[in-house]
Coordinates of C-alpha atoms in Angstrom, one line a residue:
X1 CA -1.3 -18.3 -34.9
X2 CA -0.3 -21.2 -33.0
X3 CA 3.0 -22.1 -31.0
X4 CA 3.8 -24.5 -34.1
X5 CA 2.7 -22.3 -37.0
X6 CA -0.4 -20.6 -38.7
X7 CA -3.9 -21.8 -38.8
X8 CA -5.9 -21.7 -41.6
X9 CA -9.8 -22.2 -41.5
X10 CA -11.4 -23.8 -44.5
X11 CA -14.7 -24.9 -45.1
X12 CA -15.6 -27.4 -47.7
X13 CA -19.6 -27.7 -48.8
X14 CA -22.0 -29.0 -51.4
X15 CA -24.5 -26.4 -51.1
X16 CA -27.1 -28.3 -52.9
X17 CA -27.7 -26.0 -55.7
X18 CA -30.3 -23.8 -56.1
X19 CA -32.1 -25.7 -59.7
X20 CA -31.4 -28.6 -57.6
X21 CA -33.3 -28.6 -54.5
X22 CA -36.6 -28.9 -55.2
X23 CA -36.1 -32.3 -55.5
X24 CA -38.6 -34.3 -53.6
X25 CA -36.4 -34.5 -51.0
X26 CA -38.2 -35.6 -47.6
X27 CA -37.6 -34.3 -44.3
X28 CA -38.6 -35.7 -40.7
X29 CA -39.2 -31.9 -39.1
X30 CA -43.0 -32.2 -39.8
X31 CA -45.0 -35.3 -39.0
X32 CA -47.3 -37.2 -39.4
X33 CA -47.8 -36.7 -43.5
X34 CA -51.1 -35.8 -44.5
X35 CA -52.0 -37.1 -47.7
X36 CA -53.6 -34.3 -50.4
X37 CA -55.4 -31.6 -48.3
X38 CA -54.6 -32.6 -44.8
X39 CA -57.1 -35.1 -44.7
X40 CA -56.8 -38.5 -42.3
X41 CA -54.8 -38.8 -39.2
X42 CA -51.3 -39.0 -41.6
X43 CA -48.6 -41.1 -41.1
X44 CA -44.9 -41.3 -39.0
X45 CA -42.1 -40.2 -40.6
X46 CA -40.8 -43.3 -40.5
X47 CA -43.9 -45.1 -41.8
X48 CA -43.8 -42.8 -44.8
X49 CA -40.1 -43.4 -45.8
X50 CA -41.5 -47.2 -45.8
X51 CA -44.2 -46.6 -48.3
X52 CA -41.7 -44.9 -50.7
X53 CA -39.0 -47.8 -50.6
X54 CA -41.5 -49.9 -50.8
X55 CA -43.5 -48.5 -53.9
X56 CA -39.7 -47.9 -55.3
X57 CA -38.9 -52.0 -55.4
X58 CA -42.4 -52.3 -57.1
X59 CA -41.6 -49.9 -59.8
X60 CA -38.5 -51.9 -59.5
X61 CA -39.7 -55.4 -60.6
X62 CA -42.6 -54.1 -62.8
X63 CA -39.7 -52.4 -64.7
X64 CA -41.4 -48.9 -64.2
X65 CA -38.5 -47.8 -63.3
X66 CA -36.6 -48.5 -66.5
X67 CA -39.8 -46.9 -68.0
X68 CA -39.0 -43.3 -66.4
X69 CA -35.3 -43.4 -67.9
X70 CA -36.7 -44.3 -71.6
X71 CA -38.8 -41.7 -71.2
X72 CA -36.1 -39.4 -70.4
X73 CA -33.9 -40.7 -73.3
X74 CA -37.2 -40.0 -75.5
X75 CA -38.0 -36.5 -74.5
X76 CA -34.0 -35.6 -75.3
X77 CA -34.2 -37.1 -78.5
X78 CA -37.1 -34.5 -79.3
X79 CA -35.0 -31.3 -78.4
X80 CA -32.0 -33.3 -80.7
X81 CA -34.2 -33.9 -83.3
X82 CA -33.5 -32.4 -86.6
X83 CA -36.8 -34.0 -88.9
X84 CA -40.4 -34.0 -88.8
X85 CA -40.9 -37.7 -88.7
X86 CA -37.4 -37.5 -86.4
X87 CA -39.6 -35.5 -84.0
X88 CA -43.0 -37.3 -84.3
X89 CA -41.8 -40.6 -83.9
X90 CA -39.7 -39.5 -80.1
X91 CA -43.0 -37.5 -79.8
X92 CA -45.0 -40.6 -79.9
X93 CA -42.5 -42.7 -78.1
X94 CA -42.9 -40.3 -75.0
X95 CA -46.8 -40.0 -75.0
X96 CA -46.7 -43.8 -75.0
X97 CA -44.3 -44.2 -72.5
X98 CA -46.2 -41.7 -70.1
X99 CA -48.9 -43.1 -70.9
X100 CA -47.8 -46.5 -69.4
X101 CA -46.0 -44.7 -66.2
X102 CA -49.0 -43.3 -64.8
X103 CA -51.2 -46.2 -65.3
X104 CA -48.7 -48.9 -63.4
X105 CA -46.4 -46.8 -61.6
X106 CA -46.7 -47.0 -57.4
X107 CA -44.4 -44.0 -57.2
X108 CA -46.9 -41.8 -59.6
X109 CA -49.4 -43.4 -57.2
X110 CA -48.0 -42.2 -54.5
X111 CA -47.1 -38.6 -55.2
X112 CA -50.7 -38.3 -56.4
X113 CA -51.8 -39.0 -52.7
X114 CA -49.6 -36.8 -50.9
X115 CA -49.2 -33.8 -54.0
X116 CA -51.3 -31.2 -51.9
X117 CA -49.7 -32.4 -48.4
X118 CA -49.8 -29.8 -45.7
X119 CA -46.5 -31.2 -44.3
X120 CA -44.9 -31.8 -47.7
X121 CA -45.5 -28.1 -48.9
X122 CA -44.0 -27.1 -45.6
X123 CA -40.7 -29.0 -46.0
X124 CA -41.2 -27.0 -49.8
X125 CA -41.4 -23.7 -48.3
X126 CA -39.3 -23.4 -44.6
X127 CA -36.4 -26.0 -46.0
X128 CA -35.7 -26.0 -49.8
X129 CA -36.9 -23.0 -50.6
X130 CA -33.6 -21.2 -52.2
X131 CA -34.5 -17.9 -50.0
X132 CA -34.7 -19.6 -46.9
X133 CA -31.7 -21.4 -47.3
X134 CA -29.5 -18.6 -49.3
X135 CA -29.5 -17.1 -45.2
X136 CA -28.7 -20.2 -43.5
X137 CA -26.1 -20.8 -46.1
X138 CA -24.3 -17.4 -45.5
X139 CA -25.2 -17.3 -42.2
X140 CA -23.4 -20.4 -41.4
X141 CA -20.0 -19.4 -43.4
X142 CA -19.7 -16.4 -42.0
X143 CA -20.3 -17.4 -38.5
X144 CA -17.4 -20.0 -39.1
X145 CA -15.0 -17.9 -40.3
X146 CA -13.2 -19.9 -42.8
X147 CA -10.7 -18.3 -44.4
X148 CA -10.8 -20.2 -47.3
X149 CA -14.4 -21.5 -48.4
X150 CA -14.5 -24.4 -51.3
X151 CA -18.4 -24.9 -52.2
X152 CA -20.0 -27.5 -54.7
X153 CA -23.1 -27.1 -56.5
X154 CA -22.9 -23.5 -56.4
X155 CA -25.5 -22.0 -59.4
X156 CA -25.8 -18.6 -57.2
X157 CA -22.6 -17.2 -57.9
X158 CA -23.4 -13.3 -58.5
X159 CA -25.3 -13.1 -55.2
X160 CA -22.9 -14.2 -53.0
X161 CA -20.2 -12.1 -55.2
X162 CA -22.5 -9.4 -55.0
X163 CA -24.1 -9.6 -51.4
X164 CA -23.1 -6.9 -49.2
X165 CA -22.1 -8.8 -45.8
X166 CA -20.8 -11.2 -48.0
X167 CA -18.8 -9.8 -50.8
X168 CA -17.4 -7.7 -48.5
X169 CA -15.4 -10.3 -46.4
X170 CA -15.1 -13.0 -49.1
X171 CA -13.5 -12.6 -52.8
X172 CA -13.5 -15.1 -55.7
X173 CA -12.8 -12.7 -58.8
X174 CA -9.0 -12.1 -58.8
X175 CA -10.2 -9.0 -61.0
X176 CA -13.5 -7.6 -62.1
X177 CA -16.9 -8.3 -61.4
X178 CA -18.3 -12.5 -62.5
X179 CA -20.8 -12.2 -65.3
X180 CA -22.1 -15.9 -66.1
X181 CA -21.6 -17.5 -69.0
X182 CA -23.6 -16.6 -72.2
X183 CA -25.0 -19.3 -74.5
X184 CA -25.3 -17.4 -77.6
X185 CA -26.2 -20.6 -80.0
X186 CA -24.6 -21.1 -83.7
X187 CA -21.4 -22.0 -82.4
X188 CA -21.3 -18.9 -79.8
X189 CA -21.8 -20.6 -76.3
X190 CA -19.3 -19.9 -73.9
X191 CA -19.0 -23.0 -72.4
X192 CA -18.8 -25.2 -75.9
X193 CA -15.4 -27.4 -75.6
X194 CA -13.3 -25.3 -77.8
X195 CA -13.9 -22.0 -75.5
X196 CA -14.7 -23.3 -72.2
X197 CA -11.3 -22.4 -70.8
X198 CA -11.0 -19.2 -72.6
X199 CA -14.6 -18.2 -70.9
X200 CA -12.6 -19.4 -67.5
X201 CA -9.5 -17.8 -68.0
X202 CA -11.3 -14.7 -69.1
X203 CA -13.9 -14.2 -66.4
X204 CA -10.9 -14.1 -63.7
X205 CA -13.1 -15.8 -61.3
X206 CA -12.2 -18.9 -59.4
X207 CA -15.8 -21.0 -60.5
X208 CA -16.0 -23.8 -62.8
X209 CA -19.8 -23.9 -63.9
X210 CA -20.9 -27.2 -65.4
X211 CA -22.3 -26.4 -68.9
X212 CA -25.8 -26.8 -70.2
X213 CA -25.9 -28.1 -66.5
X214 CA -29.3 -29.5 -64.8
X215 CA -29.4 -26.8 -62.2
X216 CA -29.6 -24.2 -65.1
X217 CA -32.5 -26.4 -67.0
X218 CA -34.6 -26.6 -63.7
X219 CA -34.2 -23.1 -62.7
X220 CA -35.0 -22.4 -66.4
X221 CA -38.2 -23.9 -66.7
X222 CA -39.3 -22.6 -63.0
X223 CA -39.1 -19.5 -63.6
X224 CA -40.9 -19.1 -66.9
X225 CA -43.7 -21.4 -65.3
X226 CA -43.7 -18.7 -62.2
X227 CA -44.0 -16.2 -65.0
X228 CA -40.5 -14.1 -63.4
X229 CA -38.2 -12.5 -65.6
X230 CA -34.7 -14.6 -65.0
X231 CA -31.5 -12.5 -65.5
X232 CA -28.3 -13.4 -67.6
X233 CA -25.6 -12.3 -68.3
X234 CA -26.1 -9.3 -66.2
X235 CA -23.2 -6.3 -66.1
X236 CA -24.1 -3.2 -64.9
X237 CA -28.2 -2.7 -65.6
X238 CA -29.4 -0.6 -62.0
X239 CA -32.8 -1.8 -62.7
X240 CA -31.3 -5.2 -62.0
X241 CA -28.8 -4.3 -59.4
X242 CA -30.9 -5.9 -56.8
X243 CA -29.6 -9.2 -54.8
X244 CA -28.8 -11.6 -58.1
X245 CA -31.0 -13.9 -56.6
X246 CA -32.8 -14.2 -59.9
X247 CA -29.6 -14.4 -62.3
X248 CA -30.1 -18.0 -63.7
X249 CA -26.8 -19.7 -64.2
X250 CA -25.0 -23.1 -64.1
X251 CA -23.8 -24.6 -61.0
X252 CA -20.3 -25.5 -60.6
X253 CA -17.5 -25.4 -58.1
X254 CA -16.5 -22.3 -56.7
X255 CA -13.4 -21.3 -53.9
X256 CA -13.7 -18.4 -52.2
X257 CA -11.2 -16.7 -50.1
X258 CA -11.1 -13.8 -47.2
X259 CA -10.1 -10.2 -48.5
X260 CA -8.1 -9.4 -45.4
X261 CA -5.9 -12.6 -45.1
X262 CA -5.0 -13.6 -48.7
X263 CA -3.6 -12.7 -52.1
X264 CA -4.3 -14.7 -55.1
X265 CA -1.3 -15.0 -56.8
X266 CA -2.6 -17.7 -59.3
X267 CA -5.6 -18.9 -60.8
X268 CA -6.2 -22.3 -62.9
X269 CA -8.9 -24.8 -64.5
X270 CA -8.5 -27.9 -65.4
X271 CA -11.1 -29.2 -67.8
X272 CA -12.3 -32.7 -67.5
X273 CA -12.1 -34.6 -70.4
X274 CA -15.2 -36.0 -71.8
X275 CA -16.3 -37.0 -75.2
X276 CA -19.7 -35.2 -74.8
X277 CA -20.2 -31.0 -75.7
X278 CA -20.7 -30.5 -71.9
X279 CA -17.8 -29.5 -70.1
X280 CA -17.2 -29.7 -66.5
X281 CA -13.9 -28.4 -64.4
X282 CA -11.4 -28.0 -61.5
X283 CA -10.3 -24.6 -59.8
X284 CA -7.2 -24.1 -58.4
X285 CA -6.2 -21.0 -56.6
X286 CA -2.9 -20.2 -55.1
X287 CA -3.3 -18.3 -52.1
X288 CA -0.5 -16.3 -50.6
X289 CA -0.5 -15.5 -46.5
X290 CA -0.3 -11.9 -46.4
X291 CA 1.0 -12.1 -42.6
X292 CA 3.9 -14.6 -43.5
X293 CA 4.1 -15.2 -47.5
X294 CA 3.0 -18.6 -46.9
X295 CA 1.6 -20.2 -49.6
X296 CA -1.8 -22.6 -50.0
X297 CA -2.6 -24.4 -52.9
X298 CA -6.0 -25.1 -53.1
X299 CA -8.0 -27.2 -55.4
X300 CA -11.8 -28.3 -55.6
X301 CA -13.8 -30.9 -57.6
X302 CA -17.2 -32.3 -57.5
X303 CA -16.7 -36.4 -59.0
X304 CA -19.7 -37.8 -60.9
X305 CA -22.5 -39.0 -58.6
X306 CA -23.8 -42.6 -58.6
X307 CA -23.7 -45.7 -56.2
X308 CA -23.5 -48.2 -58.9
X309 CA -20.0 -49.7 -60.0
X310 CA -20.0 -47.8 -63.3
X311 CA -20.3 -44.6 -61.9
X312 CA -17.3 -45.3 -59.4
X313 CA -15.8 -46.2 -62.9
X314 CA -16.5 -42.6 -64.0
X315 CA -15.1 -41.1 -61.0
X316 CA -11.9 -42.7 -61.2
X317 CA -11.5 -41.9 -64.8
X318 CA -12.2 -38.3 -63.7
X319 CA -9.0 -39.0 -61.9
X320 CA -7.2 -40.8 -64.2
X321 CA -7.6 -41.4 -67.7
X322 CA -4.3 -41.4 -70.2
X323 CA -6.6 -41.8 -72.9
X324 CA -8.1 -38.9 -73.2
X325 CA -6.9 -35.4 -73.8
X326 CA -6.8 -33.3 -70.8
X327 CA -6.7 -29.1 -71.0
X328 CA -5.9 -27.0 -68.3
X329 CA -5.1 -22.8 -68.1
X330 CA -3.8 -20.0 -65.6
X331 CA -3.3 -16.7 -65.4
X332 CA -0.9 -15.5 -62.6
X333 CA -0.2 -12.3 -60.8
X334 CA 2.4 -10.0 -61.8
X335 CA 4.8 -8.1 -60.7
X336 CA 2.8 -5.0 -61.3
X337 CA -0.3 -6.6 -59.9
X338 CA -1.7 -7.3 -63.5
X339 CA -2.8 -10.6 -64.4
X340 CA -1.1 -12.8 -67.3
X341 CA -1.7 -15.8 -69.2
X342 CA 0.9 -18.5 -68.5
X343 CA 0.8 -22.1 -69.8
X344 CA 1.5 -25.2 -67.5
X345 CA 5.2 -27.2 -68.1
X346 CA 4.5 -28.7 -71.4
X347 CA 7.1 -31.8 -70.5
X348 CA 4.6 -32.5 -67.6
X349 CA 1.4 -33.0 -69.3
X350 CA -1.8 -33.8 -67.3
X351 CA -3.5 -37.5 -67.6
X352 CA -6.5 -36.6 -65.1
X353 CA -7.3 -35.0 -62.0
X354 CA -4.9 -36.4 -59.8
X355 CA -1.7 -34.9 -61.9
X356 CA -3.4 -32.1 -61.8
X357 CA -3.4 -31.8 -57.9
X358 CA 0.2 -33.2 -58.1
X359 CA 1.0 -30.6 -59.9
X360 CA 0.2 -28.0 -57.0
X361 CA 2.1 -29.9 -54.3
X362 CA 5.5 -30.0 -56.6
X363 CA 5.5 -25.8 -56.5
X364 CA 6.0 -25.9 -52.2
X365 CA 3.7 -24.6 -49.5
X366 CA 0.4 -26.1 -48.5
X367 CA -1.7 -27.7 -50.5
X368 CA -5.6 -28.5 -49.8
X369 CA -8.3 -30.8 -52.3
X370 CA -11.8 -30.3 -51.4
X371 CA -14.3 -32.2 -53.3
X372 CA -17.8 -33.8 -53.5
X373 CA -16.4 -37.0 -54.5
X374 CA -19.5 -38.6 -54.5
X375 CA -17.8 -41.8 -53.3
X376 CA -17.8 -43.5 -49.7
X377 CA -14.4 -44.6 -48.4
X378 CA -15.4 -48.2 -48.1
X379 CA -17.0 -48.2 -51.7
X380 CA -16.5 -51.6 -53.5
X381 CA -13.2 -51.6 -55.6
X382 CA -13.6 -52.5 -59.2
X383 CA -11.8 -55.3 -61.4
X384 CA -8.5 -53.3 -60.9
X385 CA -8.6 -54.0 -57.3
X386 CA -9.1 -49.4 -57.2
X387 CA -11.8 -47.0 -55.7
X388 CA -11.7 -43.4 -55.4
X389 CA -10.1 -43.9 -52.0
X390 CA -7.7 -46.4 -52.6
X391 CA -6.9 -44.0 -55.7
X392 CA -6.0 -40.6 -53.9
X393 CA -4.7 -42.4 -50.9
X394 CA -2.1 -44.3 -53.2
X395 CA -1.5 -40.6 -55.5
X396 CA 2.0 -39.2 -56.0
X397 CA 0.3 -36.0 -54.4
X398 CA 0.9 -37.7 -51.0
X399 CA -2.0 -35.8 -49.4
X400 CA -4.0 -37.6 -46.1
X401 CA -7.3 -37.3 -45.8
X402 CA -8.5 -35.2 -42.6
X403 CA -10.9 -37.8 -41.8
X404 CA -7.2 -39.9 -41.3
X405 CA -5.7 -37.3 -39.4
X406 CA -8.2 -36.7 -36.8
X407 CA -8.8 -40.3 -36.1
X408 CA -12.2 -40.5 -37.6
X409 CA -11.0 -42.9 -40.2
X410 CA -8.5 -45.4 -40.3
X411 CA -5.8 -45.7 -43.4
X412 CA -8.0 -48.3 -45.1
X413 CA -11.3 -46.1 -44.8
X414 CA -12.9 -48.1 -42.2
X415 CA -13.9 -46.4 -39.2
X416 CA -11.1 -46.3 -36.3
X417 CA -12.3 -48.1 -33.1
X418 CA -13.2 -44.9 -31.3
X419 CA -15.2 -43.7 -33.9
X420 CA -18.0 -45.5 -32.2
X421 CA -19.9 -45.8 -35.4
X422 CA -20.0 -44.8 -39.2
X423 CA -19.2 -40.9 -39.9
X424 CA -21.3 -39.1 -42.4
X425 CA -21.5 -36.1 -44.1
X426 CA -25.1 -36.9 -45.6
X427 CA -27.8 -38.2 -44.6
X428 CA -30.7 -37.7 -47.5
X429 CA -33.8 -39.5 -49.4
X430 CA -36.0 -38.0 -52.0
X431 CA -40.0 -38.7 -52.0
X432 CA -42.0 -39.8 -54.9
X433 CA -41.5 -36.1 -56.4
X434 CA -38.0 -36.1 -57.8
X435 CA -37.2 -36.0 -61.1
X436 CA -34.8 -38.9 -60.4
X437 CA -36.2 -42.0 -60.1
X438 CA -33.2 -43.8 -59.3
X439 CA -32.7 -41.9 -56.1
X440 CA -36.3 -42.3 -55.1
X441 CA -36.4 -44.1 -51.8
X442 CA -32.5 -44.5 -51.2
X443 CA -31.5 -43.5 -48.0
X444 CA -27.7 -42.1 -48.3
X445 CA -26.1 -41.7 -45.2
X446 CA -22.4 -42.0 -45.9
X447 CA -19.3 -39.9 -45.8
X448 CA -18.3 -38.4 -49.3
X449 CA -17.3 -35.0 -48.7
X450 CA -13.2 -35.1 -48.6
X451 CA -10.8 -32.8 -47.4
X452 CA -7.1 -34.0 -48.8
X453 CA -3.9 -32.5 -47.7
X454 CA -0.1 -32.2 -46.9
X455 CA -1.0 -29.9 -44.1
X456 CA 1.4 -30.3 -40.7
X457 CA -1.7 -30.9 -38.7
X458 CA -5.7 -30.7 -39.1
X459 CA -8.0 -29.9 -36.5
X460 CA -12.2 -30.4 -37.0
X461 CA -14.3 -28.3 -36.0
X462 CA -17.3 -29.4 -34.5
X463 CA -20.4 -27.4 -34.8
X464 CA -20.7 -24.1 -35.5
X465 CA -22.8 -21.2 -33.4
X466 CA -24.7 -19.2 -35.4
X467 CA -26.7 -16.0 -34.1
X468 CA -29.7 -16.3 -36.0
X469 CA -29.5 -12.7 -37.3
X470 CA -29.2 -13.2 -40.5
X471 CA -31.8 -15.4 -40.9
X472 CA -34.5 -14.8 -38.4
X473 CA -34.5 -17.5 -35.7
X474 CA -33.5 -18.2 -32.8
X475 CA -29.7 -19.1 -32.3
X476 CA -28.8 -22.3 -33.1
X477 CA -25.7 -24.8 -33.7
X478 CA -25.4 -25.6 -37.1
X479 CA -23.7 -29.5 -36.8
X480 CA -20.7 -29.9 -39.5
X481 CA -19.4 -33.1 -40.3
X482 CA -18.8 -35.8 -39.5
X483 CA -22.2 -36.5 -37.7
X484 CA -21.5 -40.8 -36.5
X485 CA -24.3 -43.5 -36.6
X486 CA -24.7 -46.6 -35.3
X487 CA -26.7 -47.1 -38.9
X488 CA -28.7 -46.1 -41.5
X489 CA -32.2 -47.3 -39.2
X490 CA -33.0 -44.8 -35.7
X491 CA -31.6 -41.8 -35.3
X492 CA -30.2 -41.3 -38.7
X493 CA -33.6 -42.1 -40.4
X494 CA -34.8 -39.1 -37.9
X495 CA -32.1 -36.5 -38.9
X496 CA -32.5 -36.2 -42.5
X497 CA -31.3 -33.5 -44.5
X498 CA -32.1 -30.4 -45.6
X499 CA -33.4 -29.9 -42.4
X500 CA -34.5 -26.3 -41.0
X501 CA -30.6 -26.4 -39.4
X502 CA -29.1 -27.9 -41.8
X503 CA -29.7 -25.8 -45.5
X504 CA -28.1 -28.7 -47.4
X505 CA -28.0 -31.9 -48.2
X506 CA -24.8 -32.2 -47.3
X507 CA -22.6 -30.9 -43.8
X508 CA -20.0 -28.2 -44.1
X509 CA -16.4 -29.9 -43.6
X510 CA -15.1 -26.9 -41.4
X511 CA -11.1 -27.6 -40.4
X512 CA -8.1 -26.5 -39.6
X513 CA -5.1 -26.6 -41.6
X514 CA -1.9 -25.7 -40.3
X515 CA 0.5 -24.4 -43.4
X516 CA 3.5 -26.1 -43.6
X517 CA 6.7 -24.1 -43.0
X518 CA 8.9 -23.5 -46.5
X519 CA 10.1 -20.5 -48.5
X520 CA 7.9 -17.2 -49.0
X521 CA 7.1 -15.3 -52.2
X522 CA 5.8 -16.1 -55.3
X523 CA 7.9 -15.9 -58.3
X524 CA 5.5 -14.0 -60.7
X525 CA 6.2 -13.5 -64.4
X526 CA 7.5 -11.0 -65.7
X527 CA 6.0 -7.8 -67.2
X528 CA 5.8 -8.6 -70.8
X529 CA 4.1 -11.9 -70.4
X530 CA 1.1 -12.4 -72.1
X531 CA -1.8 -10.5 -71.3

């Protein structure tokens, strides 16, 4: 505790999910590339990121590119087919289409040369290998100390729940034990629109798992091709009661919070509207100070991804959308420590994300939004004249960004004079190997990792020291964001992430907050509430 108040730490990171990160992504830790088999003298780092963009913009202008994504839209129109000649005809479609993509394609090309590569595999096995970087990531959160820990991409839930060292300073269930969700089929999936917050509200656990997500598919189909029995919906078997590191599950967002410092005294989801039968979330937790009976709000989001105009469209229709019709759920704490149902105001009904964090910041204390947003602050405004920064800076919630308050970043979102270059909080580019074509040879090294608040004061913290005990090696200084560059060319081409520091994509945000002073308690409801 400071002269002026109390300090909290939190920590805000995309974790870079599990089904997720073996995604082609390249690294710069082991050069020269080989191509297949090690043979030839390889090639820089930097050389090799070249043949990628440059194969890329051939694919590109040959329309190769627009190829791969009917070819996607073809093989999804097989699992959604409900006829024979449905199914033969999006059967054909995709032979043809493959067909076509491996005779012309520069990117197919390229991953053929460098499939077996003795550097490529290593970047495979010491950097996105999920039990390699399951270590780092623990390792790194713990040796922060955060108090309150927001993560993104999280598809590992029940092992971190679960993990001794871990579980035993950090909570996210306000009650029970997190079982992920079960997708039954025939109207039965847990995560279908209709009982998607009832599966939230129910599990008592602050996570918002995307449904039918990506990171579930890929883990999925890895782990029937490695022939290894993947775990769901796993309770109390002892034959399973292992480490969860093989309980498959969606990833999502997930706020965690220490034991010995906090008590939850609410929970709630917000469910982002969307006209498909996937469903995707918001947590909120509020957090009461068990020293003072200060309260923080805290919130966290991951906003679509995309660099194209449309997908900044998405992401500000995620905060904003009066059309559509938004649901949200809590349960809070009692008075006799039992947890109850209770509805939000009806007369204030929620119209996106943004309300939604409003909300939080009308009930008093501290409040704190920690999101992927997936959007740079200078990012092109639309035909409106809005971006996602221009959105939250101009929000009734009246939060500042951190990056604002500790002079990184001026109001605007350009960087402040004694930045001395552009901050970042990635810094990534995926090979010919991802399943993503669109991200193949784009370098993105930008800041879009946002910590929002109404906080007296926030202090960064810049790198953290971690022992290496926990995951083998020597100690080391894990860097947090922002890292600054001069550019996207030099230096930043030469740090790429995951790196074997860095187990993400992504830098942890670690800062902190200093709670505002205001009234302590929480008014719970009463004993006959809803159950």
């Amino acid at each position: 505790m400071g002269q002026d108040g109390v300090f909290v730490r939190l920590l805000q990171w995309n974790i870079l999910a599990d089904g997720l990160g073996d995604d082609g992504f390249l690294s710069t830790e082991y050069s020269p590339i080989q191509e297949a088999g090690g043979d030839g003298a390889g090639y820089e780092a930097s050389k090799f990121m070249a043949m990628v963009r440059e194969a890329k913009q051939q694919d590109l202008a040959n329309g190769i590119v627009a190829k791969m994504a009917e070819l996607k839209t073809a093989q999804k129109k097989i699992k959604k087919a409900t006829t024979a000649p449905e199914r033969e005809a999006a059967a054909a479609s995709v032979t043809a289409l493959q067909a076509e993509i491996d005779a012309h394609s520069q990117l197919v090309k390229l991953k053929r040369r460098f499939d077996t590569s003795p550097q490529l595999e290593a970047v495979g096995q010491n950097i996105l290998s999920w039990d390699v970087r399951y270590d780092r990531i623990k390792a790194t959160i713990l040796a922060a100390r955060p108090l309150v820990v927001c993560l993104q991409e999280m598809d590992h839930l029940q092992q971190f729940a679960r993990d001794p060292a871990f579980g035993a300073v950090y909570a996210c269930s306000v009650a029970g034990e997190y079982v992920p969700a079960a997708y039954g089929g025939d109207g039965g999936d847990d995560l279908r629109p209709y009982n998607y917050l009832r599966h939230l509200l129910e599990s008592r656990t602050a996570f918002a798992p995307k449904s039918y997500s990506h990171a579930r598919n890929f883990r999925t189909k890895r782990v029937s091709q490695e022939h290894t029995r993947a775990y769901t919906n796993v309770k109390d078997d002892e034959e399973n009661r292992r480490d969860y590191k093989d309980v498959v599950d969606d990833d999502g967002v997930a706020i965690f919070w220490r034991r010995d410092a906090f008590q939850p005294v609410e929970l709630g989801f917000l469910r982002i509207a969307s006209d498909s039968h996937k469903s995707d979330g918001a947590v909120a937790v509020v957090l009461e100070e068990k020293r003072t009976g200060r309260h923080l709000n805290v919130i966290t989001a991951h906003l679509p991804s995309g660099d194209d105009p449309k997908k900044e469209q998405e992401r500000l229709q995620v905060l904003h959308d009066p059309n559509q019709t938004w649901t949200a759920g809590r349960i809070v704490r009692r008075d006799d420590a039992t947890w109850a149902k209770e509805p939000y105001a009806r007369d204030s009904p929620f119209d996106g994300l943004l309300s939604y964090v409003e909300h939080y910041t009308r009930t008093g204390g501290t409040t704190a939004f920690a999101s992927d947003c997936n959007s740079r602050p200078d990012f092109p405004p639309g035909p409106d004249g809005r971006s996602v920064w221009t959105a939250l800076a101009a929000s009734r919630a009246g939060l500042a960004s951190v990056w604002v308050q500790t002079g990184y970043l001026t109001a605007d979102g350009r960087p402040a004079p004694a930045t001395a270059g552009v901050p970042v909080s990635v810094n990534k580019m995926r090979g010919p190997a991802s399943a993503q074509p669109q991200k193949i040879g784009e370098h993105q090294c930008e800041l879009i990792d946002h910590v929002y608040t109404n906080a007296a004061r926030a202090q960064l913290v810049a790198g953290v020291r971690v022992d290496g005990v926990q995951t083998g090696a020597q100690p080391y200084t894990m860097p947090t964001a922002p890292r600054v560059y001069a550019g996207r060319e030099g230096p930043a081409e030469l740090e790429l992430l995951p790196s074997r520091t860095v187990p993400s994509d992504h830098l942890p945000v670690v800062v902190d907050l200093m709670l505002r002073r205001g009234p302590a308690g929480y008014v719970g409801v009463p004993k006959t509430a809803e159950g």
